[in-house]
Tab-separated table of C-alpha atoms in Angstrom:
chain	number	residue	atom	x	y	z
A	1	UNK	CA	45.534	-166.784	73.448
A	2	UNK	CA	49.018	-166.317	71.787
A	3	UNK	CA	52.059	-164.460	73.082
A	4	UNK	CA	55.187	-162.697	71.067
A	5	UNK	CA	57.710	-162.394	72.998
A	6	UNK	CA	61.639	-161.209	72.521
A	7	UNK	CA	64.216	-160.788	74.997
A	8	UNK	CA	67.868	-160.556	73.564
A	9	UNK	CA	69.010	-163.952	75.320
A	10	UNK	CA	66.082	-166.176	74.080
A	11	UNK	CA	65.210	-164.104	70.723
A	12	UNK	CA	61.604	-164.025	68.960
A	13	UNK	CA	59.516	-167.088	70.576
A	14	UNK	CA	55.259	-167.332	70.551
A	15	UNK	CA	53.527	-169.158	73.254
A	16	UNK	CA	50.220	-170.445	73.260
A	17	UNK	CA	49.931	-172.492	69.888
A	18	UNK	CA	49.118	-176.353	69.713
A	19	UNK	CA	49.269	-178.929	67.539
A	20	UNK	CA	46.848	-179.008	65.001
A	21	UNK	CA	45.425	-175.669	65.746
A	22	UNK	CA	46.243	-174.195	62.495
A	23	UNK	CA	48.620	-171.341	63.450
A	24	UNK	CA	51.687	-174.298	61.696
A	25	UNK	CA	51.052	-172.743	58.242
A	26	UNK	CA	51.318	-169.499	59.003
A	27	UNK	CA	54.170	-168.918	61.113
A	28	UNK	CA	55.493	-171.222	58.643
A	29	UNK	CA	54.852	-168.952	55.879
A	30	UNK	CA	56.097	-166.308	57.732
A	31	UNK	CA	59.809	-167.929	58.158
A	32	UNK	CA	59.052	-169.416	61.618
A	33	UNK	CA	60.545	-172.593	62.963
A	34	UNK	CA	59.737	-175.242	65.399
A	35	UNK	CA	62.337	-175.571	68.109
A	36	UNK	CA	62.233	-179.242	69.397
A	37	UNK	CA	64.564	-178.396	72.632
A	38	UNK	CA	62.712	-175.307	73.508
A	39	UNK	CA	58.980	-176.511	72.077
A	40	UNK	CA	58.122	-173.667	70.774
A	41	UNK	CA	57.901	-171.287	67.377
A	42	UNK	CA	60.825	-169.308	67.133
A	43	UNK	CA	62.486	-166.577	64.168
A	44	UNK	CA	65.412	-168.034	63.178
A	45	UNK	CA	68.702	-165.732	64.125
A	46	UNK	CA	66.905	-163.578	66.339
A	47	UNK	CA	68.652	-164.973	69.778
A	48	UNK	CA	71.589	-162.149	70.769
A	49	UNK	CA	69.645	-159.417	68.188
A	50	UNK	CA	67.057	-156.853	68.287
A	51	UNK	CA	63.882	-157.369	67.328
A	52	UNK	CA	62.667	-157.952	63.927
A	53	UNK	CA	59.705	-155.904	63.932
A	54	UNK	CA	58.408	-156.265	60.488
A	55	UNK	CA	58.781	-160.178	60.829
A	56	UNK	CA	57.094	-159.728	63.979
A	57	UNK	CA	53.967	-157.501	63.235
A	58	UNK	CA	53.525	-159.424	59.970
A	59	UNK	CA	52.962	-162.071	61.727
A	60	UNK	CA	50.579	-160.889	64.181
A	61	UNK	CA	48.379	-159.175	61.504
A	62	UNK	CA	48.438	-162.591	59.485
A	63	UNK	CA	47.524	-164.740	62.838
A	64	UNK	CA	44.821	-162.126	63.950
A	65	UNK	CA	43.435	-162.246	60.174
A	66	UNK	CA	42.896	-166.053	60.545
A	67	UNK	CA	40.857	-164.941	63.565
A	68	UNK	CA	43.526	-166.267	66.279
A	69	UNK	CA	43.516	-164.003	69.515
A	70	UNK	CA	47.396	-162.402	70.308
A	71	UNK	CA	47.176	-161.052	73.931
A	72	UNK	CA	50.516	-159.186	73.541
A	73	UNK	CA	53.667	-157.840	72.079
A	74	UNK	CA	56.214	-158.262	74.572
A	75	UNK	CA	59.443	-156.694	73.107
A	76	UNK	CA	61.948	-156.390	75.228
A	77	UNK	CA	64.977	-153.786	73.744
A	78	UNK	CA	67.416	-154.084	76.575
A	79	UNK	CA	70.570	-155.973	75.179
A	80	UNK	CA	73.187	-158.140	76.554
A	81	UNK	CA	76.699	-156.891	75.813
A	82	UNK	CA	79.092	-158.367	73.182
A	83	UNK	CA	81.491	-159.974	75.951
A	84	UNK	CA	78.208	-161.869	77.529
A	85	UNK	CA	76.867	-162.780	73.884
A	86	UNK	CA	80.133	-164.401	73.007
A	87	UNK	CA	80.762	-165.986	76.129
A	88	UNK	CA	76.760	-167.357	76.484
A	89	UNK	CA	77.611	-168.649	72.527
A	90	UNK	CA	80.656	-170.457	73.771
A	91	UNK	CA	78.856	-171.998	76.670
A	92	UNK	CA	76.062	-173.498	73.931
A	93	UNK	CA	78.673	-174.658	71.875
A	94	UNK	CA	80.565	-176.351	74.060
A	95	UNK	CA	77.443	-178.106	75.404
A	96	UNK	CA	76.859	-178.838	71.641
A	97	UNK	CA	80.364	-180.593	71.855
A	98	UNK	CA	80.176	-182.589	74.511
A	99	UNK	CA	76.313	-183.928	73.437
A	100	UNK	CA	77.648	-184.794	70.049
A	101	UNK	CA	80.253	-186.379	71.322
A	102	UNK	CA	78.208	-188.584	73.487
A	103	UNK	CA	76.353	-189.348	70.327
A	104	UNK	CA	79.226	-190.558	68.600
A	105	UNK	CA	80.122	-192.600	71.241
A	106	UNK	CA	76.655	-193.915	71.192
A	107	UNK	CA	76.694	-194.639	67.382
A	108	UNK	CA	80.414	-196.373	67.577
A	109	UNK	CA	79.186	-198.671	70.602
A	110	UNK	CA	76.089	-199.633	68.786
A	111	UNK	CA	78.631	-200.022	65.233
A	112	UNK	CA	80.686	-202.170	67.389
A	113	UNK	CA	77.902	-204.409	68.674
A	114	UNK	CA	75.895	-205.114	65.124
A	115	UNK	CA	79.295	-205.994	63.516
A	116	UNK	CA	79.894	-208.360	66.821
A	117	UNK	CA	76.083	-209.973	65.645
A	118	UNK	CA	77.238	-210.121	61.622
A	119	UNK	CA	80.401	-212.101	62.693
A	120	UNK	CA	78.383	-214.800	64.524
A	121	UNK	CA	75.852	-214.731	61.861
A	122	UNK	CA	78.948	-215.710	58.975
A	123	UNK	CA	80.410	-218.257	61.893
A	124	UNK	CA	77.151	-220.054	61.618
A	125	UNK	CA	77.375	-220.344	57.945
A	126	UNK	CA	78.448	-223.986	56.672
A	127	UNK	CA	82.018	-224.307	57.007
A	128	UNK	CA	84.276	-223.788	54.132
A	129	UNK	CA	81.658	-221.979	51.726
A	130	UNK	CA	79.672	-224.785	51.419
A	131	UNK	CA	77.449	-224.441	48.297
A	132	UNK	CA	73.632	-224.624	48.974
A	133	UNK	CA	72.005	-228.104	48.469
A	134	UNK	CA	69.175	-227.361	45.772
A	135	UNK	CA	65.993	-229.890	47.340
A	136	UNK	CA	67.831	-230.896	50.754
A	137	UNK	CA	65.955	-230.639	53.765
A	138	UNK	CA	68.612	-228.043	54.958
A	139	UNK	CA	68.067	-225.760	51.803
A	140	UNK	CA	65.903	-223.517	53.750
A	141	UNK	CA	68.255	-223.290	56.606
A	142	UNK	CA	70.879	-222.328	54.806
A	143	UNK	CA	69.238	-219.619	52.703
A	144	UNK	CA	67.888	-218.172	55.513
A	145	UNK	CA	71.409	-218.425	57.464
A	146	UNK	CA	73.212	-216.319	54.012
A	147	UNK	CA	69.829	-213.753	53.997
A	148	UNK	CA	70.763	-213.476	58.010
A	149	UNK	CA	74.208	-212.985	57.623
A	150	UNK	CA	73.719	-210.637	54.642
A	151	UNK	CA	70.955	-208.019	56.458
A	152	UNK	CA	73.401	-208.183	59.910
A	153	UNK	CA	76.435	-206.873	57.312
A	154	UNK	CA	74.263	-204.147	56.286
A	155	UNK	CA	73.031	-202.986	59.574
A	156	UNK	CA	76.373	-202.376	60.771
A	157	UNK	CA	77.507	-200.959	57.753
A	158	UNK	CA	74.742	-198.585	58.068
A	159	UNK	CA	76.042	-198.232	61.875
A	160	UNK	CA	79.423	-197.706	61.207
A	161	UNK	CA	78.382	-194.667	58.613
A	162	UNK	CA	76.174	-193.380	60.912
A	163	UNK	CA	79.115	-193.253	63.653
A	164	UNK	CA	81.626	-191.898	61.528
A	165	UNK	CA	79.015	-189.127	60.635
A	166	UNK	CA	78.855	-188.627	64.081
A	167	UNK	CA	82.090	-188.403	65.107
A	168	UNK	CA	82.618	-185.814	61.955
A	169	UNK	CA	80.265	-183.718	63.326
A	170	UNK	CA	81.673	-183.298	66.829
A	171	UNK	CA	85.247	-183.170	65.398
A	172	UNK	CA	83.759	-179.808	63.510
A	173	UNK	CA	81.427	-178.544	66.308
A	174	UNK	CA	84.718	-178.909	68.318
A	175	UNK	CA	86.599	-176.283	66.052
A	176	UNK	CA	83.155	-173.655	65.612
A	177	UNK	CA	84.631	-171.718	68.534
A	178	UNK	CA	88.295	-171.318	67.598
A	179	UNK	CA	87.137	-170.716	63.973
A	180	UNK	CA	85.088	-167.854	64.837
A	181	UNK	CA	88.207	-166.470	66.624
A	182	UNK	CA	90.892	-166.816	63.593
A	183	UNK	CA	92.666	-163.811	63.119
A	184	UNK	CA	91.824	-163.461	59.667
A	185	UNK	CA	88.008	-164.265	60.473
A	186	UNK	CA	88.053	-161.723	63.841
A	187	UNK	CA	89.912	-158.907	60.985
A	188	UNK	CA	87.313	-159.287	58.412
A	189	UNK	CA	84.607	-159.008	60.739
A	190	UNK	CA	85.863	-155.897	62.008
A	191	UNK	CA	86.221	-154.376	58.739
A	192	UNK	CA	82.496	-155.583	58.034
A	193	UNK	CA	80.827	-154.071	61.501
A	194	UNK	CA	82.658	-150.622	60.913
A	195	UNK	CA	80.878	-150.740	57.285
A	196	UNK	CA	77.782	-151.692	58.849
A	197	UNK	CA	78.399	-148.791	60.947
A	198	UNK	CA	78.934	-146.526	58.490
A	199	UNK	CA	76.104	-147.270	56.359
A	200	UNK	CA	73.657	-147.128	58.684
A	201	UNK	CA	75.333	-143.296	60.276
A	202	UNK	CA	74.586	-142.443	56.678
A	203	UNK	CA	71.012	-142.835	56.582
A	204	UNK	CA	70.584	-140.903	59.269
A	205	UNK	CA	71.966	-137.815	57.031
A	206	UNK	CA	70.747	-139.518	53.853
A	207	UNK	CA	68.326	-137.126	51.870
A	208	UNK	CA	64.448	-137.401	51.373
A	209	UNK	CA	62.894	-137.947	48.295
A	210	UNK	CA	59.728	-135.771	47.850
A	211	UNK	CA	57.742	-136.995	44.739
A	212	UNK	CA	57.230	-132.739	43.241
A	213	UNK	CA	60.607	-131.554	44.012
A	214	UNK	CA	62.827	-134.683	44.135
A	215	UNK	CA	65.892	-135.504	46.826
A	216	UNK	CA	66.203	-133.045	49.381
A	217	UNK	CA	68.376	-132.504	52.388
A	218	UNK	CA	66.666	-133.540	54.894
A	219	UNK	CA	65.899	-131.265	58.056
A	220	UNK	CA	67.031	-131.394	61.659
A	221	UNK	CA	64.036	-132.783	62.917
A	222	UNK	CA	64.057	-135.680	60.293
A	223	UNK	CA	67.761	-136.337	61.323
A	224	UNK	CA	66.912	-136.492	65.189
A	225	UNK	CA	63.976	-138.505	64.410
A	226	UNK	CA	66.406	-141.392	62.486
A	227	UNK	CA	68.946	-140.955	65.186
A	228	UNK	CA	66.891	-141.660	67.876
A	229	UNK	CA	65.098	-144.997	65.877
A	230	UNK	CA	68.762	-146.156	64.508
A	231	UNK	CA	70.410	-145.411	68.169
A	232	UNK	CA	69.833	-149.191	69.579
A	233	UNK	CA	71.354	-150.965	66.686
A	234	UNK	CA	73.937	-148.562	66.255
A	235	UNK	CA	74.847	-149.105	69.905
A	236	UNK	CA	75.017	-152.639	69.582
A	237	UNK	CA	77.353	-152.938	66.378
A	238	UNK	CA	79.514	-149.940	68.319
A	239	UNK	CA	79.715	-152.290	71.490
A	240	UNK	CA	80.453	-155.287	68.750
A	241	UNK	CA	83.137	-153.192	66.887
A	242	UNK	CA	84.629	-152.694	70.284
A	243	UNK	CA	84.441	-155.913	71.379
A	244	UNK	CA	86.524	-157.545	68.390
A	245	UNK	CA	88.975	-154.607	67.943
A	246	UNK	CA	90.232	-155.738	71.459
A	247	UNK	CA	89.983	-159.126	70.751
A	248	UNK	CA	92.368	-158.703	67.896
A	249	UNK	CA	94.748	-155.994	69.362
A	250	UNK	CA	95.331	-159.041	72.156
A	251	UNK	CA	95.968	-161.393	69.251
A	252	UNK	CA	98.423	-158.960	67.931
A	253	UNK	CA	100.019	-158.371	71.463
A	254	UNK	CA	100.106	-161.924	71.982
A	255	UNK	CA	101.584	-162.831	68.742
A	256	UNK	CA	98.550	-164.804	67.244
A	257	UNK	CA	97.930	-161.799	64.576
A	258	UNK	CA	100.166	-159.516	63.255
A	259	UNK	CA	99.326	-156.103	62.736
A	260	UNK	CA	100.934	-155.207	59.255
A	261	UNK	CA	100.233	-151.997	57.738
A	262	UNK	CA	101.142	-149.335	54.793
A	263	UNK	CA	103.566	-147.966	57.941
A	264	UNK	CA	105.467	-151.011	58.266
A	265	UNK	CA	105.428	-152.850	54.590
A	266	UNK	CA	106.803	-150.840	51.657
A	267	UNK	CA	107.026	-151.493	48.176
A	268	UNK	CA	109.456	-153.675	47.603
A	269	UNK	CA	109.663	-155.747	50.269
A	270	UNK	CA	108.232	-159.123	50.798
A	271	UNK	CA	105.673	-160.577	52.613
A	272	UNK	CA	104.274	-163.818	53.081
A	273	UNK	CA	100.513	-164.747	52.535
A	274	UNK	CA	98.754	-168.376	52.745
A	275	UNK	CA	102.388	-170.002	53.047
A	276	UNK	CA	104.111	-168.068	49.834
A	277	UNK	CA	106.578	-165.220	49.869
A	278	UNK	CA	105.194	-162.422	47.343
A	279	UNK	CA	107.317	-159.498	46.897
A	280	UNK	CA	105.249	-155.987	47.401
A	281	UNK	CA	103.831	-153.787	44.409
A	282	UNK	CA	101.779	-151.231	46.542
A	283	UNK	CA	100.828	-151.237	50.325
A	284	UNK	CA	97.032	-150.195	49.965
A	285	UNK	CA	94.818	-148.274	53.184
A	286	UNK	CA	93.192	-151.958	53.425
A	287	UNK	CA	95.208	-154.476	51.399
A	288	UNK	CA	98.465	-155.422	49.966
A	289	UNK	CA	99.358	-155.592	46.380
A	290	UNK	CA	101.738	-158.231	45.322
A	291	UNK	CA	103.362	-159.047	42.249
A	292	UNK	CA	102.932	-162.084	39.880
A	293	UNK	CA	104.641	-164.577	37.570
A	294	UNK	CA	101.586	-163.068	35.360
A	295	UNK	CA	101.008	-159.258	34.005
A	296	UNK	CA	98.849	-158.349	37.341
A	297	UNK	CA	99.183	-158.179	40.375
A	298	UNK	CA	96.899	-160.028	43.715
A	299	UNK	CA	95.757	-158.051	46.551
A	300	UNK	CA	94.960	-159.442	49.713
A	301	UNK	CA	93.915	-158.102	53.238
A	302	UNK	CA	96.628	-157.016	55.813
A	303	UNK	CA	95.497	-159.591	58.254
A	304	UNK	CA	96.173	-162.180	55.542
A	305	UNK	CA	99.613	-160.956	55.995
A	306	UNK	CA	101.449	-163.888	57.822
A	307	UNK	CA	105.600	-162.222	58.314
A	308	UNK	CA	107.716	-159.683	56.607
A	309	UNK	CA	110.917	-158.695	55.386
A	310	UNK	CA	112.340	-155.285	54.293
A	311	UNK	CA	113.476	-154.416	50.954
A	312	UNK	CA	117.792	-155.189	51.306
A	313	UNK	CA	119.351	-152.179	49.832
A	314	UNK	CA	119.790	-151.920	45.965
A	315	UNK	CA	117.026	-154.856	45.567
């Protein structure tokens, strides 16, 4: 007996499968993954979203086809908020830190030790680099001391890769969290959740295609009828969109972002982006257009902006 379930904290998950029972292949081949820590199938990037119902009822017609039992469809629609998504992501991550750090740790101790074992290994060697004695009775020793010496070198090379790999990886796992909140990175994603938002408040007015006549407006009833089925997404990008636009207006108050706009930068003036001073050709709705050593000019986004000085007079 298998079970769907969502809930916007744990995502998509089925219970009920084992291993070797054939339902592998077919989640598989529906985008399904195994989840070692939670041992269970799960859709990818479905944790802190709604639910992906044409993944989901895909699967259950291809599972029920290959004559598996589903009890139920339990979809839960109720969403966290934005503030207890990102603060639930930061929790994981951090507890993603502190595990890979323990690995590294781990790895370096075990580095440390194998080395420890290769430098015995090469203290055991004849002194001096003595050269092997073809047909003496310690020929055999002696290879086998060099073949010793040689794998022990190897293993903790290996180890020490394997460390430094691991260390790597919790030195960037360390930085996920204050990466997702650059100021650049928390701008553009504004700019991309209001389009999202935008888009999807246009299908709602979109028109219907009607294969005799062609595109037609469509009617009241048809726009209710997408309002009402869009209305949980739309809520959750709106409560996203708010989420970040406060996020950012704190960076701005703060100091970490600034806040330049066509109401404060002119043509003319000079800004700085990435490190280099660029003097103004237009101040866009979205960007800033800068002049060049070449016959064009570069645009880039206002929160790419880094300071600013007015145009001195007669410049």
């Amino acid at each position: 007996m298998l079970t769907i379930t969502h809930t916007h904290e744990a995502g998509t998950i089925i219970e009920g499968t084992a291993k070797g029972d054939g339902t592998a292949a077919i989640l598989k081949a529906n985008r399904w993954r195994w989840g070692r820590s939670i041992s269970a199938w799960y859709v990818p990037n479905s944790r802190d979203r709604l639910p992906q119902h044409h993944v989901i009822t895909r699967t259950a017609a291809a599972l029920e086809a290959a004559g598996f039992e589903l009890e139920t469809l339990q979809l839960d629609m109720t969403t966290r908020s934005t503030a207890e998504v990102e603060a639930a992501k930061a929790e994981r991550q951090a507890a993603r830190v502190d595990a890979l750090d323990a690995k590294a740790e781990r790895k370096t101790s075990r580095a440390n030790e194998l080395w420890q074992k290769h430098e015995r290994d090469v203290a055991s060697l004849p002194e001096g680099g003595e050269p092997i004695k073809i047909g003496h009775h310690s020929e055999r020793r002696h290879r086998n001391a060099i073949d010793k010496a040689h794998n022990s070198a190897r293993r903790g090379i290996d180890a020490l890769h394997e460390a430094e790999e691991a260390a790597r990886r919790a030195e960037a796992a360390a930085h996920t969290t204050s990466a997702r909140y650059n100021p650049v990175t928390v701008a553009n994603r504004i700019e991309k959740i209001a389009a999202d938002i935008r888009r999807w408040e246009r299908q709602i007015d979109a028109d219907v295609y009607d294969a005799e006549t062609g595109y037609r407006p469509a009617t009241e009833e048809q726009k209710a009828k997408r309002a009402a089925h869009y209305a949980p997404r739309l809520d959750e990008m709106r409560d996203q969109l708010a989420y970040w636009q406060q996020v950012r207006d704190d960076q701005i108050a703060s100091g970490q972002a600034t806040g330049y706009s066509p109401e404060t930068v002119k043509k003319g003036d000079a800004v700085k982006i990435r490190g280099t001073w660029y003097k103004v050709a237009r101040a866009n709705a979205k960007t800033v257009s800068v002049e060049t050593p070449y016959s064009w000019t570069d645009r880039s986004p206002w929160a790419e902006v880094q300071d600013h000085r007015a145009a001195t007079s007669g410049s």
